[in-house]
PDB file of C-alpha atoms in Angstrom:
ATOM      1  CA  ASP A   1      31.106  97.128  34.787  1.00  0.00           C
ATOM      2  CA  GLN A   2      32.606  99.860  32.609  1.00  0.00           C
ATOM      3  CA  GLN A   3      36.088  98.627  31.712  1.00  0.00           C
ATOM      4  CA  VAL A   4      36.887 101.669  29.566  1.00  0.00           C
ATOM      5  CA  LYS A   5      35.938 105.009  31.053  1.00  0.00           C
ATOM      6  CA  GLN A   6      35.776 108.455  29.562  1.00  0.00           C
ATOM      7  CA  ASN A   7      34.830 110.660  32.469  1.00  0.00           C
ATOM      8  CA  SER A   8      34.391 113.868  30.500  1.00  0.00           C
ATOM      9  CA  PRO A   9      31.209 113.740  28.440  1.00  0.00           C
ATOM     10  CA  SER A  10      32.066 116.979  26.666  1.00  0.00           C
ATOM     11  CA  LEU A  11      34.929 119.363  25.968  1.00  0.00           C
ATOM     12  CA  SER A  12      35.088 122.790  24.318  1.00  0.00           C
ATOM     13  CA  VAL A  13      38.309 124.159  22.864  1.00  0.00           C
ATOM     14  CA  GLN A  14      39.210 127.233  20.852  1.00  0.00           C
ATOM     15  CA  GLU A  15      40.367 126.684  17.294  1.00  0.00           C
ATOM     16  CA  GLY A  16      44.156 126.427  17.123  1.00  0.00           C
ATOM     17  CA  ARG A  17      44.539 125.306  20.738  1.00  0.00           C
ATOM     18  CA  ILE A  18      45.260 121.819  22.021  1.00  0.00           C
ATOM     19  CA  SER A  19      42.467 119.351  22.726  1.00  0.00           C
ATOM     20  CA  ILE A  20      43.203 116.660  25.301  1.00  0.00           C
ATOM     21  CA  LEU A  21      40.785 113.761  25.640  1.00  0.00           C
ATOM     22  CA  ASN A  22      41.304 111.326  28.480  1.00  0.00           C
ATOM     23  CA  CYS A  23      40.507 107.672  28.952  1.00  0.00           C
ATOM     24  CA  ASP A  24      40.994 105.216  31.825  1.00  0.00           C
ATOM     25  CA  TYR A  25      40.728 101.447  31.767  1.00  0.00           C
ATOM     26  CA  THR A  26      40.457  98.823  34.446  1.00  0.00           C
ATOM     27  CA  ASN A  27      41.208  95.566  32.629  1.00  0.00           C
ATOM     28  CA  SER A  28      44.938  94.845  32.843  1.00  0.00           C
ATOM     29  CA  MET A  29      44.594  92.322  30.006  1.00  0.00           C
ATOM     30  CA  PHE A  30      44.006  95.109  27.485  1.00  0.00           C
ATOM     31  CA  ASP A  31      47.104  95.537  25.348  1.00  0.00           C
ATOM     32  CA  TYR A  32      45.898  97.452  22.321  1.00  0.00           C
ATOM     33  CA  PHE A  33      44.105 100.770  22.400  1.00  0.00           C
ATOM     34  CA  LEU A  34      42.250 102.726  19.744  1.00  0.00           C
ATOM     35  CA  TRP A  35      40.567 106.064  19.287  1.00  0.00           C
ATOM     36  CA  TYR A  36      37.550 106.475  17.034  1.00  0.00           C
ATOM     37  CA  LYS A  37      35.837 109.629  15.870  1.00  0.00           C
ATOM     38  CA  LYS A  38      32.108 109.765  15.187  1.00  0.00           C
ATOM     39  CA  TYR A  39      30.020 112.344  13.399  1.00  0.00           C
ATOM     40  CA  PRO A  40      26.212 112.345  13.794  1.00  0.00           C
ATOM     41  CA  ALA A  41      24.383 109.736  11.694  1.00  0.00           C
ATOM     42  CA  GLU A  42      27.667 108.088  10.693  1.00  0.00           C
ATOM     43  CA  GLY A  43      29.530 105.086  12.015  1.00  0.00           C
ATOM     44  CA  PRO A  44      32.724 105.546  14.045  1.00  0.00           C
ATOM     45  CA  THR A  45      35.907 106.162  12.044  1.00  0.00           C
ATOM     46  CA  PHE A  46      39.270 104.835  13.182  1.00  0.00           C
ATOM     47  CA  LEU A  47      41.644 107.615  14.142  1.00  0.00           C
ATOM     48  CA  ILE A  48      44.776 106.272  15.799  1.00  0.00           C
ATOM     49  CA  SER A  49      45.919 103.309  17.847  1.00  0.00           C
ATOM     50  CA  ILE A  50      48.691 102.289  20.213  1.00  0.00           C
ATOM     51  CA  SER A  51      50.099  98.997  21.352  1.00  0.00           C
ATOM     52  CA  SER A  52      50.946  98.462  25.016  1.00  0.00           C
ATOM     53  CA  ILE A  53      54.623  98.074  24.113  1.00  0.00           C
ATOM     54  CA  LYS A  54      54.705 101.775  23.253  1.00  0.00           C
ATOM     55  CA  ASP A  55      53.946 104.869  25.282  1.00  0.00           C
ATOM     56  CA  LYS A  56      53.356 107.257  22.410  1.00  0.00           C
ATOM     57  CA  ASN A  57      52.096 107.159  18.859  1.00  0.00           C
ATOM     58  CA  GLU A  58      51.814 110.156  16.592  1.00  0.00           C
ATOM     59  CA  ASP A  59      49.959 110.705  13.332  1.00  0.00           C
ATOM     60  CA  GLY A  60      49.901 114.244  12.038  1.00  0.00           C
ATOM     61  CA  ARG A  61      47.960 116.439  14.436  1.00  0.00           C
ATOM     62  CA  PHE A  62      46.964 113.449  16.570  1.00  0.00           C
ATOM     63  CA  THR A  63      49.080 111.898  19.311  1.00  0.00           C
ATOM     64  CA  VAL A  64      48.065 109.168  21.712  1.00  0.00           C
ATOM     65  CA  PHE A  65      49.902 108.698  25.003  1.00  0.00           C
ATOM     66  CA  LEU A  66      49.691 105.535  27.069  1.00  0.00           C
ATOM     67  CA  ASN A  67      50.549 105.271  30.764  1.00  0.00           C
ATOM     68  CA  LYS A  68      50.259 101.576  31.579  1.00  0.00           C
ATOM     69  CA  SER A  69      51.013 101.896  35.263  1.00  0.00           C
ATOM     70  CA  ALA A  70      48.156 104.354  35.658  1.00  0.00           C
ATOM     71  CA  LYS A  71      45.944 102.501  33.157  1.00  0.00           C
ATOM     72  CA  HIS A  72      45.413 105.814  31.431  1.00  0.00           C
ATOM     73  CA  LEU A  73      45.611 107.047  27.874  1.00  0.00           C
ATOM     74  CA  SER A  74      45.035 110.398  26.286  1.00  0.00           C
ATOM     75  CA  LEU A  75      44.506 111.771  22.802  1.00  0.00           C
ATOM     76  CA  HIS A  76      46.074 115.128  21.948  1.00  0.00           C
ATOM     77  CA  ILE A  77      44.919 117.113  18.939  1.00  0.00           C
ATOM     78  CA  VAL A  78      47.158 120.004  17.976  1.00  0.00           C
ATOM     79  CA  PRO A  79      46.127 122.387  16.565  1.00  0.00           C
ATOM     80  CA  SER A  80      42.404 121.807  16.956  1.00  0.00           C
ATOM     81  CA  GLN A  81      40.217 122.616  13.961  1.00  0.00           C
ATOM     82  CA  PRO A  82      36.440 123.118  13.706  1.00  0.00           C
ATOM     83  CA  GLY A  83      36.209 119.941  11.602  1.00  0.00           C
ATOM     84  CA  ASP A  84      37.489 118.003  14.613  1.00  0.00           C
ATOM     85  CA  SER A  85      34.164 118.628  16.353  1.00  0.00           C
ATOM     86  CA  ALA A  86      32.749 115.139  16.886  1.00  0.00           C
ATOM     87  CA  VAL A  87      32.328 112.453  19.519  1.00  0.00           C
ATOM     88  CA  TYR A  88      35.577 110.639  20.314  1.00  0.00           C
ATOM     89  CA  PHE A  89      35.530 107.088  21.604  1.00  0.00           C
ATOM     90  CA  CYS A  90      38.388 105.399  23.379  1.00  0.00           C
ATOM     91  CA  ALA A  91      38.479 101.627  22.864  1.00  0.00           C
ATOM     92  CA  ALA A  92      40.600  98.683  23.971  1.00  0.00           C
ATOM     93  CA  LYS A  93      41.169  95.020  23.183  1.00  0.00           C
ATOM     94  CA  SER A  94      43.202  92.069  24.414  1.00  0.00           C
ATOM     95  CA  GLY A  95      45.752  90.436  22.157  1.00  0.00           C
ATOM     96  CA  GLY A  96      44.345  87.543  20.170  1.00  0.00           C
ATOM     97  CA  TYR A  97      40.773  88.637  20.726  1.00  0.00           C
ATOM     98  CA  GLN A  98      38.844  90.804  18.307  1.00  0.00           C
ATOM     99  CA  LYS A  99      36.270  91.985  20.812  1.00  0.00           C
ATOM    100  CA  VAL A 100      36.717  95.736  21.192  1.00  0.00           C
ATOM    101  CA  THR A 101      35.466  97.448  24.340  1.00  0.00           C
ATOM    102  CA  PHE A 102      34.458 101.075  23.908  1.00  0.00           C
ATOM    103  CA  GLY A 103      34.170 103.945  26.355  1.00  0.00           C
ATOM    104  CA  THR A 104      31.102 106.161  26.526  1.00  0.00           C
ATOM    105  CA  GLY A 105      32.626 108.908  24.398  1.00  0.00           C
ATOM    106  CA  THR A 106      33.608 112.562  24.754  1.00  0.00           C
ATOM    107  CA  LYS A 107      31.900 115.177  22.614  1.00  0.00           C
ATOM    108  CA  LEU A 108      34.492 117.669  21.413  1.00  0.00           C
ATOM    109  CA  GLN A 109      33.473 121.097  20.214  1.00  0.00           C
ATOM    110  CA  VAL A 110      36.104 123.241  18.553  1.00  0.00           C
ATOM    111  CA  ILE A 111      35.030 126.859  18.541  1.00  0.00           C
ATOM    112  CA  PRO A 112      36.146 128.966  15.561  1.00  0.00           C
TER     113      PRO A 112
ATOM    114  CA  GLY B   1      34.964 101.566  -3.538  1.00  0.00           C
ATOM    115  CA  ALA B   2      31.888 101.251  -1.387  1.00  0.00           C
ATOM    116  CA  GLY B   3      32.135 101.225   2.357  1.00  0.00           C
ATOM    117  CA  VAL B   4      30.127  99.135   4.774  1.00  0.00           C
ATOM    118  CA  SER B   5      26.426  99.483   4.117  1.00  0.00           C
ATOM    119  CA  GLN B   6      23.538  98.635   6.414  1.00  0.00           C
ATOM    120  CA  THR B   7      19.871  98.284   5.682  1.00  0.00           C
ATOM    121  CA  PRO B   8      17.434  99.511   6.681  1.00  0.00           C
ATOM    122  CA  SER B   9      18.732 102.786   8.059  1.00  0.00           C
ATOM    123  CA  ASN B  10      15.735 102.988  10.370  1.00  0.00           C
ATOM    124  CA  LYS B  11      13.385 100.306  11.608  1.00  0.00           C
ATOM    125  CA  VAL B  12      10.350 100.789  13.811  1.00  0.00           C
ATOM    126  CA  THR B  13       8.695  97.653  15.095  1.00  0.00           C
ATOM    127  CA  GLU B  14       6.191  96.655  17.720  1.00  0.00           C
ATOM    128  CA  LYS B  15       7.156  94.817  20.865  1.00  0.00           C
ATOM    129  CA  GLY B  16       7.150  91.087  20.295  1.00  0.00           C
ATOM    130  CA  LYS B  17       7.858  91.249  16.568  1.00  0.00           C
ATOM    131  CA  TYR B  18      10.803  89.718  14.701  1.00  0.00           C
ATOM    132  CA  VAL B  19      13.345  91.897  12.884  1.00  0.00           C
ATOM    133  CA  GLU B  20      16.278  91.341  10.569  1.00  0.00           C
ATOM    134  CA  LEU B  21      19.078  93.827  10.088  1.00  0.00           C
ATOM    135  CA  ARG B  22      21.430  93.481   7.138  1.00  0.00           C
ATOM    136  CA  CYS B  23      25.098  94.331   6.752  1.00  0.00           C
ATOM    137  CA  ASP B  24      27.101  94.435   3.515  1.00  0.00           C
ATOM    138  CA  PRO B  25      30.798  94.572   4.389  1.00  0.00           C
ATOM    139  CA  ILE B  26      33.586  95.979   2.280  1.00  0.00           C
ATOM    140  CA  SER B  27      34.329  93.558  -0.543  1.00  0.00           C
ATOM    141  CA  GLY B  28      37.086  91.149   0.378  1.00  0.00           C
ATOM    142  CA  HIS B  29      36.933  91.769   4.113  1.00  0.00           C
ATOM    143  CA  THR B  30      36.968  88.448   5.927  1.00  0.00           C
ATOM    144  CA  ALA B  31      36.087  89.708   9.379  1.00  0.00           C
ATOM    145  CA  LEU B  32      32.697  91.180  10.292  1.00  0.00           C
ATOM    146  CA  TYR B  33      31.484  92.579  13.590  1.00  0.00           C
ATOM    147  CA  TRP B  34      28.152  93.617  15.064  1.00  0.00           C
ATOM    148  CA  TYR B  35      27.857  96.229  17.811  1.00  0.00           C
ATOM    149  CA  ARG B  36      24.921  97.857  19.575  1.00  0.00           C
ATOM    150  CA  GLN B  37      24.988 101.477  20.689  1.00  0.00           C
ATOM    151  CA  SER B  38      22.422 102.691  23.170  1.00  0.00           C
ATOM    152  CA  LEU B  39      21.807 106.365  23.812  1.00  0.00           C
ATOM    153  CA  GLY B  40      24.701 107.997  25.627  1.00  0.00           C
ATOM    154  CA  GLN B  41      26.833 104.872  25.472  1.00  0.00           C
ATOM    155  CA  GLY B  42      29.678 103.648  23.335  1.00  0.00           C
ATOM    156  CA  PRO B  43      29.286 100.761  20.907  1.00  0.00           C
ATOM    157  CA  GLU B  44      28.882  97.438  22.694  1.00  0.00           C
ATOM    158  CA  PHE B  45      30.323  94.314  21.063  1.00  0.00           C
ATOM    159  CA  LEU B  46      27.803  91.649  20.076  1.00  0.00           C
ATOM    160  CA  ILE B  47      29.450  89.142  17.739  1.00  0.00           C
ATOM    161  CA  TYR B  48      32.435  88.666  15.448  1.00  0.00           C
ATOM    162  CA  PHE B  49      32.621  86.522  12.303  1.00  0.00           C
ATOM    163  CA  GLN B  50      35.769  85.251  10.660  1.00  0.00           C
ATOM    164  CA  GLY B  51      34.562  84.074   7.261  1.00  0.00           C
ATOM    165  CA  THR B  52      31.292  82.204   7.677  1.00  0.00           C
ATOM    166  CA  GLY B  53      31.737  81.185  11.280  1.00  0.00           C
ATOM    167  CA  ALA B  54      31.003  83.108  14.453  1.00  0.00           C
ATOM    168  CA  ALA B  55      34.403  83.279  16.140  1.00  0.00           C
ATOM    169  CA  ASP B  56      33.114  85.111  19.211  1.00  0.00           C
ATOM    170  CA  ASP B  57      29.444  85.548  20.103  1.00  0.00           C
ATOM    171  CA  SER B  58      30.033  86.377  23.752  1.00  0.00           C
ATOM    172  CA  GLY B  59      28.358  89.784  23.429  1.00  0.00           C
ATOM    173  CA  LEU B  60      24.941  88.533  22.332  1.00  0.00           C
ATOM    174  CA  PRO B  61      22.700  89.480  25.269  1.00  0.00           C
ATOM    175  CA  ASN B  62      20.399  86.442  25.143  1.00  0.00           C
ATOM    176  CA  ASP B  63      19.037  83.769  22.853  1.00  0.00           C
ATOM    177  CA  ARG B  64      16.619  86.167  21.181  1.00  0.00           C
ATOM    178  CA  PHE B  65      19.611  87.496  19.248  1.00  0.00           C
ATOM    179  CA  PHE B  66      21.167  85.521  16.429  1.00  0.00           C
ATOM    180  CA  ALA B  67      23.435  86.404  13.512  1.00  0.00           C
ATOM    181  CA  VAL B  68      24.443  84.594  10.348  1.00  0.00           C
ATOM    182  CA  ARG B  69      26.951  85.064   7.558  1.00  0.00           C
ATOM    183  CA  PRO B  70      26.267  82.066   5.313  1.00  0.00           C
ATOM    184  CA  GLU B  71      28.579  82.925   2.414  1.00  0.00           C
ATOM    185  CA  GLY B  72      31.234  84.863   4.270  1.00  0.00           C
ATOM    186  CA  SER B  73      30.069  88.226   2.985  1.00  0.00           C
ATOM    187  CA  VAL B  74      26.644  89.679   3.854  1.00  0.00           C
ATOM    188  CA  SER B  75      25.521  89.208   7.432  1.00  0.00           C
ATOM    189  CA  THR B  76      22.083  89.363   9.007  1.00  0.00           C
ATOM    190  CA  LEU B  77      21.393  90.101  12.655  1.00  0.00           C
ATOM    191  CA  LYS B  78      18.097  88.585  13.731  1.00  0.00           C
ATOM    192  CA  ILE B  79      16.151  89.593  16.824  1.00  0.00           C
ATOM    193  CA  GLN B  80      13.153  87.571  17.949  1.00  0.00           C
ATOM    194  CA  ARG B  81      10.366  88.735  20.249  1.00  0.00           C
ATOM    195  CA  THR B  82      11.715  92.272  20.341  1.00  0.00           C
ATOM    196  CA  GLU B  83      11.564  94.239  23.571  1.00  0.00           C
ATOM    197  CA  ARG B  84      11.617  97.987  24.143  1.00  0.00           C
ATOM    198  CA  GLY B  85      15.084  97.613  25.650  1.00  0.00           C
ATOM    199  CA  ASP B  86      16.365  96.418  22.273  1.00  0.00           C
ATOM    200  CA  SER B  87      15.928  99.948  20.909  1.00  0.00           C
ATOM    201  CA  ALA B  88      19.386 101.142  19.879  1.00  0.00           C
ATOM    202  CA  VAL B  89      21.603 101.793  16.882  1.00  0.00           C
ATOM    203  CA  TYR B  90      23.024  98.539  15.562  1.00  0.00           C
ATOM    204  CA  LEU B  91      26.421  99.013  13.977  1.00  0.00           C
ATOM    205  CA  CYS B  92      28.230  96.673  11.656  1.00  0.00           C
ATOM    206  CA  ALA B  93      31.960  96.801  10.925  1.00  0.00           C
ATOM    207  CA  SER B  94      34.326  94.835   8.753  1.00  0.00           C
ATOM    208  CA  SER B  95      38.080  94.448   8.564  1.00  0.00           C
ATOM    209  CA  ALA B  96      40.513  92.890   6.128  1.00  0.00           C
ATOM    210  CA  SER B  97      41.484  90.317   8.695  1.00  0.00           C
ATOM    211  CA  GLY B  98      40.439  89.465  12.177  1.00  0.00           C
ATOM    212  CA  THR B  99      43.825  88.139  13.113  1.00  0.00           C
ATOM    213  CA  SER B 100      45.921  91.268  13.455  1.00  0.00           C
ATOM    214  CA  ASP B 101      45.724  94.255  15.741  1.00  0.00           C
ATOM    215  CA  SER B 102      46.650  96.540  12.882  1.00  0.00           C
ATOM    216  CA  TYR B 103      43.607  95.757  10.747  1.00  0.00           C
ATOM    217  CA  GLU B 104      41.245  98.566  11.548  1.00  0.00           C
ATOM    218  CA  GLN B 105      37.519  98.051  11.624  1.00  0.00           C
ATOM    219  CA  TYR B 106      35.462 100.074   9.140  1.00  0.00           C
ATOM    220  CA  PHE B 107      32.001 100.890  10.412  1.00  0.00           C
ATOM    221  CA  GLY B 108      28.735 101.273   8.580  1.00  0.00           C
ATOM    222  CA  PRO B 109      26.279 104.094   9.389  1.00  0.00           C
ATOM    223  CA  GLY B 110      24.147 101.817  11.536  1.00  0.00           C
ATOM    224  CA  THR B 111      20.497 100.799  11.702  1.00  0.00           C
ATOM    225  CA  ARG B 112      18.398 102.670  14.231  1.00  0.00           C
ATOM    226  CA  LEU B 113      15.937 100.192  15.732  1.00  0.00           C
ATOM    227  CA  THR B 114      12.973 101.491  17.678  1.00  0.00           C
ATOM    228  CA  VAL B 115      10.698  99.042  19.471  1.00  0.00           C
ATOM    229  CA  THR B 116       7.350 100.556  20.429  1.00  0.00           C
TER     230      THR B 116
END
């Protein structure tokens, strides 16, 4: 039972354009959402997070949008850079619990 | 300062053998987590320690898997009677506290376990 779903296994974007990575979840108890970035042979690195009391959180080139009614969140990267090429994982947790549930990841390729 | 380190980086073992995987968290981090990542999947939660105690071990797949953190720092994940299905990358993470949403988890590079 995949509670966090990333339906696009891969995405290619031209340098300078916007990258949009999507994530859906099924567990209505999730109230905190995170995005991680992973390069090959390295562990995931925290990128940005959002609490369910917000619908948007921005950090530099990265913005996460949350639509609770649709159980959907997205990560926007503007402008995309070649160094952004990596696998991006969407993750979620329930308040009070430290167990983090990850999606299957989306491999982003930013083409120079 | 050093990040999370994991040893060994690679481990090949025969089916039925016992293995130990080690995690050194960031100094001062009280919370420690183990995840398993199979090919094409995201990390899957195994267990979470707050200090020396396992606060949540609901992700351990069966009783062949066990983890300890006797002094609240280094942790060891132990797998008995390994099976080919145990082959995966085992990731360790630590955070400054396990009691706040805002304390991000810092991941190590993982140990790639291959069971032949």
